[in-house]
């Protein structure tokens, strides 16, 4: 009802627009470079027309945006109803898509907009298209900014249906405004302990797996395209680089639906960490991979042949951009950590939160300004912020920042998904080719399989805590595609190949979100993956067999142990208030520096075993357990204290035991987008 | 250092831009209306150039935005230092301006940017300037969107200094993106009880006072302009409507600096409420007033004569737009209240907060789409949300929404003020006319005086709780100008008169924020206004003299009592869970409806005296006091319970006593942008 009204409003606005705008008549061009035009008489009438036009355009924009706001509102209300009734088959993102689809159908078929006279076509045979164009309209100068190139076929569409074009957002909006908060939130809420425990496997899936998937899909699609050309089904160019590009963008998994259900049903933490970690990192890999493929530019005229030099250049670019973005993100995170450590900003939570927000945002801008990838930088910034800065924040700012990014993530995500639904009908250049679509679905399936199964086999050779086959099937099943795939494929829809990719990607996203997302609970029970792992139950069970826990120490990968040592002994003490004082871990020659860098709190905690890492993991209650000769008590704030236990070596020993302890606490509440039910004063107790 | 780097980065980016862009050569025009251009061969080289250009432009944008982010970060760190050292002479907004000024000077005088070839001037003698222009550049179509008109004198500037133009934001950004959260936050944090107690006076100052101020300033400026013309100092047109427009936009006060100090020093709550209430509402009045003045359009050619019909039309427009925006804002607030009341959305705080945010935003868009003023609608939406919806929210969402809008307000406000500083040097069309500036300062002073003193005299005739002369002087002094004046005057800088106004307004803002804002503490002590009014002290004092408190009941204005009755008996029960059940207040014929609308909680509270109004006021601790025959205990949640005390009539009696009680608690923490030190679990106790 409300939607109908707003659609009607837009229609009315457009009609008025048509009346206001005068048809362009005589056209003639001259260069008025640095001329000094004489002061002219302002015709009052003309001014009014211009003003009214601007006003109408503004109204129209407001109405368009309003459609999306109302869509999101509707989504929220419906999803509440679903949650209220514990209906798990449809996630909010799936629902947002459905509503988007409905509004798209209405805009496309119900609202009929007359041909618009406000678009004037002019052709000047200039060599390049300048970014800013000054147009001298009967003596007055108007400034025009370049919006983009329009393919010859679109010219008619532009004039035909201004309405549909109006609800079409600038594709860069997704990449530069909506995606960063989503990615930052993913990094910021990464379960750090479990992430680091499974770091090797996650990196393998994310890097090796994504590259495998990209090339498998690319090759399969190339075969498919060749076949299509043979059958005469292809109406435009489709090169091998296009196929690889398709492989790269469709390899970015986004199992937001699955993870929400995992969280709700309290599924195994390791499976959760593997899936979440992989999906977060492979987004970054896919972004950089796709931009490297686009940058593949062999010399000479024939730009689509294979050339070793160009490929090496692309590969170098991949490494350069990825490491550059990574370093920038980590660097900003470290700067923020240092600022929050060495100032008493925590006394003013608003300033603290604002600083945190601004610094995190500046990572994105800095990376983009330097020519790196902002989204990737923001991801690693988020991880660094969560690992270090978060510990320096005041408890209130910890809540505030978590809640802020949670909200931004929620809004951005649902906006993107509802826009996806809308765009299926409002996008003007869809190319749905049945053969390509079938080929794509097959390739996506096989690409995922070629990622998960062989890698899991290889990883299991090295892992003590094997990735069981039902976990593998679940990971295979949970390869949903989402916001990242969409944002990457809508960015450039200029060529025939890109348009076909975009349309196909939309279908892939719809299918995976609805079918795979909706079938998660069925799949879980089908694979006999234990759900509802209760924290207390697991806890008491673990007391029974101490031997099993002992073994976890050896189980930890060397990469994890190496990293953990370094992080605990040097990085944590430098960047946060916790950890052992640097004076005990650094060689004696560095003691003056160490004294300067170590915070007073660290000296106080000297003989304590404190690890804030578990902040995000243990918040449910006070647990104390005895392990070997160290008595450990864990309070609600995640600060551990142990009697006995000497310096470094023993600490690590004890802390790896915590690793266990947390492994055991499988069912403990995970920090997830949807969850904020922990009492908000948990942090108050810790000073 | 960082700033320098980013400025250098921009410079480098621009140089590259210049190399990339080719000079436009041959120009020729043709109509390519609905032609179907033949598929052309894409020259790879051309594609690369276009892509590189877009990339460079994006980098440049990121670098520009980065400048502001770093400015804000710097402001935050400095302001922390000031707060840390209790240095009260400079508020964060004043500091943001100073940093903006410095960066403006650097951009203007230090960074020398070469003449830019990316702007191409083209003149087509078309009758109107279309919103979208399709340009056919050697066979390819590019879409250009209208950015705005450029005065003839600016044409050279546009080409000369692209850099300065780049850091110049679209003026509508301020009005449509940055102002709404500021205004909403003002409405949302309006201290409601004290606001309603002083409602009559606040409305008088805001409506009558602003109109008086507008006309006084307008007339004085008209005299000044006449004199300037006589002395030959005027180089362009300056009509009476321009003078009135200047009066309207400069009448919007924004004493954010003063209020922050008031809050910090715990100044009298009534003075605070008067100043804050006035400044919030007169923004709304000034916006609508200025748009009505712009709409003043006498018939015929001579558009600047006085005409009764046109004036009446303008007046009607003022009433229409104001009441329309008001109704829309209130309506959205009421819808949100009803939704949050009748759904159990409070079980899912994220959904609740997101809904609240979206509904509040949709008010703005809806108002703009309907042709009303979004900012005004948002203000009244904020007030309604605070008065009704806030009570329906879960305690966590109450915190979340408060903190969210606090943060948005902080960021937007400081962004605007730092932009103000920047624009003093980077804006290209400043017209600083010493005579006009002196005249404006005088007029602003006299206009404020003509608002405060006569109105206070008249109001004191009706008020029991007189506005003392030192309060009047303080209000006079606190007439700072800020974000609203700036946003209104930067919106349109096309004509000579508007440019002169803009430059003068900048100086008025700078002067008032730095001088008046910085001198607040001195002024307070000079006027002998009591500061540091401690809650406990006031409280114990009030126990001593019960007579004085008794008198407050009669003191309350009839408007307040009338409104209070209606609100308490009908609106609160319908829109929130509190208040008496509707079945007791509505006539018997409406009982079925009443039963439907009354929430179960209201029935439970039937014999309790509950008023959530004080949520925002009493949060400091548990206070219990005895008043007459009613024993009252106020717990930390602001829920009052009283033994005894019958239905409606007695309730009002008792509640007015609360009014007193709160009057007495002068020093209690006010809810203010800077303040969020209340423990965040206050609400947890109340279910």
mmCIF file with all atom_site columns, N, CA, C and O in Angstrom, chain B residues 41 65 86 117 189 261 291 412 453 480 494 496 520 553 567 591 601:
data_model
loop_
_atom_site.group_PDB
_atom_site.id
_atom_site.type_symbol
_atom_site.label_atom_id
_atom_site.label_alt_id
_atom_site.label_comp_id
_atom_site.label_asym_id
_atom_site.label_entity_id
_atom_site.label_seq_id
_atom_site.pdbx_PDB_ins_code
_atom_site.Cartn_x
_atom_site.Cartn_y
_atom_site.Cartn_z
_atom_site.occupancy
_atom_site.B_iso_or_equiv
_atom_site.pdbx_formal_charge
_atom_site.auth_seq_id
_atom_site.auth_comp_id
_atom_site.auth_asym_id
_atom_site.auth_atom_id
_atom_site.pdbx_PDB_model_num
ATOM 1  N N  . UNK B 1 41  ? 34.082  -0.550 -33.877 1.00 0.00 ? 41  UNK B N  1
ATOM 2  C CA . UNK B 1 41  ? 35.240  -1.224 -33.319 1.00 0.00 ? 41  UNK B CA 1
ATOM 3  C C  . UNK B 1 41  ? 35.750  -0.453 -32.121 1.00 0.00 ? 41  UNK B C  1
ATOM 4  O O  . UNK B 1 41  ? 35.994  0.747  -32.187 1.00 0.00 ? 41  UNK B O  1
ATOM 5  N N  . UNK B 1 65  ? 38.282  13.477 0.267   1.00 0.00 ? 65  UNK B N  1
ATOM 6  C CA . UNK B 1 65  ? 37.514  13.105 1.448   1.00 0.00 ? 65  UNK B CA 1
ATOM 7  C C  . UNK B 1 65  ? 38.455  12.794 2.609   1.00 0.00 ? 65  UNK B C  1
ATOM 8  O O  . UNK B 1 65  ? 38.178  13.107 3.768   1.00 0.00 ? 65  UNK B O  1
ATOM 9  N N  . UNK B 1 86  ? 40.844  20.499 30.892  1.00 0.00 ? 86  UNK B N  1
ATOM 10 C CA . UNK B 1 86  ? 39.734  21.370 31.294  1.00 0.00 ? 86  UNK B CA 1
ATOM 11 C C  . UNK B 1 86  ? 39.881  22.792 30.745  1.00 0.00 ? 86  UNK B C  1
ATOM 12 O O  . UNK B 1 86  ? 39.727  23.785 31.447  1.00 0.00 ? 86  UNK B O  1
ATOM 13 N N  . UNK B 1 117 ? 43.205  20.783 -18.069 1.00 0.00 ? 117 UNK B N  1
ATOM 14 C CA . UNK B 1 117 ? 42.673  20.622 -19.422 1.00 0.00 ? 117 UNK B CA 1
ATOM 15 C C  . UNK B 1 117 ? 41.463  19.702 -19.444 1.00 0.00 ? 117 UNK B C  1
ATOM 16 O O  . UNK B 1 117 ? 40.912  19.433 -20.499 1.00 0.00 ? 117 UNK B O  1
ATOM 17 N N  . UNK B 1 189 ? 17.038  14.739 21.635  1.00 0.00 ? 189 UNK B N  1
ATOM 18 C CA . UNK B 1 189 ? 17.613  14.927 22.955  1.00 0.00 ? 189 UNK B CA 1
ATOM 19 C C  . UNK B 1 189 ? 17.037  16.155 23.659  1.00 0.00 ? 189 UNK B C  1
ATOM 20 O O  . UNK B 1 189 ? 17.566  16.586 24.663  1.00 0.00 ? 189 UNK B O  1
ATOM 21 N N  . UNK B 1 261 ? 28.963  24.112 27.338  1.00 0.00 ? 261 UNK B N  1
ATOM 22 C CA . UNK B 1 261 ? 29.538  24.655 28.572  1.00 0.00 ? 261 UNK B CA 1
ATOM 23 C C  . UNK B 1 261 ? 28.489  24.692 29.682  1.00 0.00 ? 261 UNK B C  1
ATOM 24 O O  . UNK B 1 261 ? 28.775  24.359 30.834  1.00 0.00 ? 261 UNK B O  1
ATOM 25 N N  . UNK B 1 291 ? 12.598  29.934 2.720   1.00 0.00 ? 291 UNK B N  1
ATOM 26 C CA . UNK B 1 291 ? 12.074  29.385 1.464   1.00 0.00 ? 291 UNK B CA 1
ATOM 27 C C  . UNK B 1 291 ? 10.820  30.139 1.028   1.00 0.00 ? 291 UNK B C  1
ATOM 28 O O  . UNK B 1 291 ? 10.558  30.289 -0.161  1.00 0.00 ? 291 UNK B O  1
ATOM 29 N N  . UNK B 1 412 ? 28.773  14.955 11.893  1.00 0.00 ? 412 UNK B N  1
ATOM 30 C CA . UNK B 1 412 ? 28.219  15.897 10.923  1.00 0.00 ? 412 UNK B CA 1
ATOM 31 C C  . UNK B 1 412 ? 28.532  17.336 11.329  1.00 0.00 ? 412 UNK B C  1
ATOM 32 O O  . UNK B 1 412 ? 28.938  18.160 10.509  1.00 0.00 ? 412 UNK B O  1
ATOM 33 N N  . UNK B 1 453 ? 14.752  41.029 24.307  1.00 0.00 ? 453 UNK B N  1
ATOM 34 C CA . UNK B 1 453 ? 14.296  41.923 25.376  1.00 0.00 ? 453 UNK B CA 1
ATOM 35 C C  . UNK B 1 453 ? 12.800  42.228 25.339  1.00 0.00 ? 453 UNK B C  1
ATOM 36 O O  . UNK B 1 453 ? 12.128  42.043 26.367  1.00 0.00 ? 453 UNK B O  1
ATOM 37 N N  . UNK B 1 480 ? 24.523  32.528 19.047  1.00 0.00 ? 480 UNK B N  1
ATOM 38 C CA . UNK B 1 480 ? 25.530  32.121 18.072  1.00 0.00 ? 480 UNK B CA 1
ATOM 39 C C  . UNK B 1 480 ? 24.875  31.679 16.768  1.00 0.00 ? 480 UNK B C  1
ATOM 40 O O  . UNK B 1 480 ? 23.733  31.253 16.758  1.00 0.00 ? 480 UNK B O  1
ATOM 41 N N  . UNK B 1 494 ? 24.612  31.912 -6.450  1.00 0.00 ? 494 UNK B N  1
ATOM 42 C CA . UNK B 1 494 ? 24.682  32.229 -7.876  1.00 0.00 ? 494 UNK B CA 1
ATOM 43 C C  . UNK B 1 494 ? 24.770  33.733 -8.122  1.00 0.00 ? 494 UNK B C  1
ATOM 44 O O  . UNK B 1 494 ? 25.502  34.165 -8.996  1.00 0.00 ? 494 UNK B O  1
ATOM 45 N N  . UNK B 1 496 ? 25.200  37.964 -7.157  1.00 0.00 ? 496 UNK B N  1
ATOM 46 C CA . UNK B 1 496 ? 26.090  38.866 -6.429  1.00 0.00 ? 496 UNK B CA 1
ATOM 47 C C  . UNK B 1 496 ? 25.650  39.000 -4.967  1.00 0.00 ? 496 UNK B C  1
ATOM 48 O O  . UNK B 1 496 ? 26.453  38.872 -4.033  1.00 0.00 ? 496 UNK B O  1
ATOM 49 N N  . UNK B 1 520 ? 31.818  32.345 27.058  1.00 0.00 ? 520 UNK B N  1
ATOM 50 C CA . UNK B 1 520 ? 30.630  31.926 27.820  1.00 0.00 ? 520 UNK B CA 1
ATOM 51 C C  . UNK B 1 520 ? 30.889  31.885 29.325  1.00 0.00 ? 520 UNK B C  1
ATOM 52 O O  . UNK B 1 520 ? 30.083  32.398 30.110  1.00 0.00 ? 520 UNK B O  1
ATOM 53 N N  . UNK B 1 553 ? 2.813   24.367 40.978  1.00 0.00 ? 553 UNK B N  1
ATOM 54 C CA . UNK B 1 553 ? 1.647   23.838 40.296  1.00 0.00 ? 553 UNK B CA 1
ATOM 55 C C  . UNK B 1 553 ? 0.860   24.969 39.638  1.00 0.00 ? 553 UNK B C  1
ATOM 56 O O  . UNK B 1 553 ? 0.500   24.884 38.472  1.00 0.00 ? 553 UNK B O  1
ATOM 57 N N  . UNK B 1 567 ? -2.123  14.750 26.761  1.00 0.00 ? 567 UNK B N  1
ATOM 58 C CA . UNK B 1 567 ? -1.035  13.824 26.478  1.00 0.00 ? 567 UNK B CA 1
ATOM 59 C C  . UNK B 1 567 ? -1.071  12.633 27.429  1.00 0.00 ? 567 UNK B C  1
ATOM 60 O O  . UNK B 1 567 ? -0.981  11.474 27.029  1.00 0.00 ? 567 UNK B O  1
ATOM 61 N N  . UNK B 1 591 ? -15.219 1.997  24.762  1.00 0.00 ? 591 UNK B N  1
ATOM 62 C CA . UNK B 1 591 ? -14.478 1.006  25.522  1.00 0.00 ? 591 UNK B CA 1
ATOM 63 C C  . UNK B 1 591 ? -13.874 -0.143 24.722  1.00 0.00 ? 591 UNK B C  1
ATOM 64 O O  . UNK B 1 591 ? -12.753 -0.552 24.998  1.00 0.00 ? 591 UNK B O  1
ATOM 65 N N  . UNK B 1 601 ? 0.446   -3.897 29.881  1.00 0.00 ? 601 UNK B N  1
ATOM 66 C CA . UNK B 1 601 ? 1.217   -3.264 30.941  1.00 0.00 ? 601 UNK B CA 1
ATOM 67 C C  . UNK B 1 601 ? 0.445   -2.113 31.596  1.00 0.00 ? 601 UNK B C  1
ATOM 68 O O  . UNK B 1 601 ? 0.544   -1.897 32.794  1.00 0.00 ? 601 UNK B O  1
#
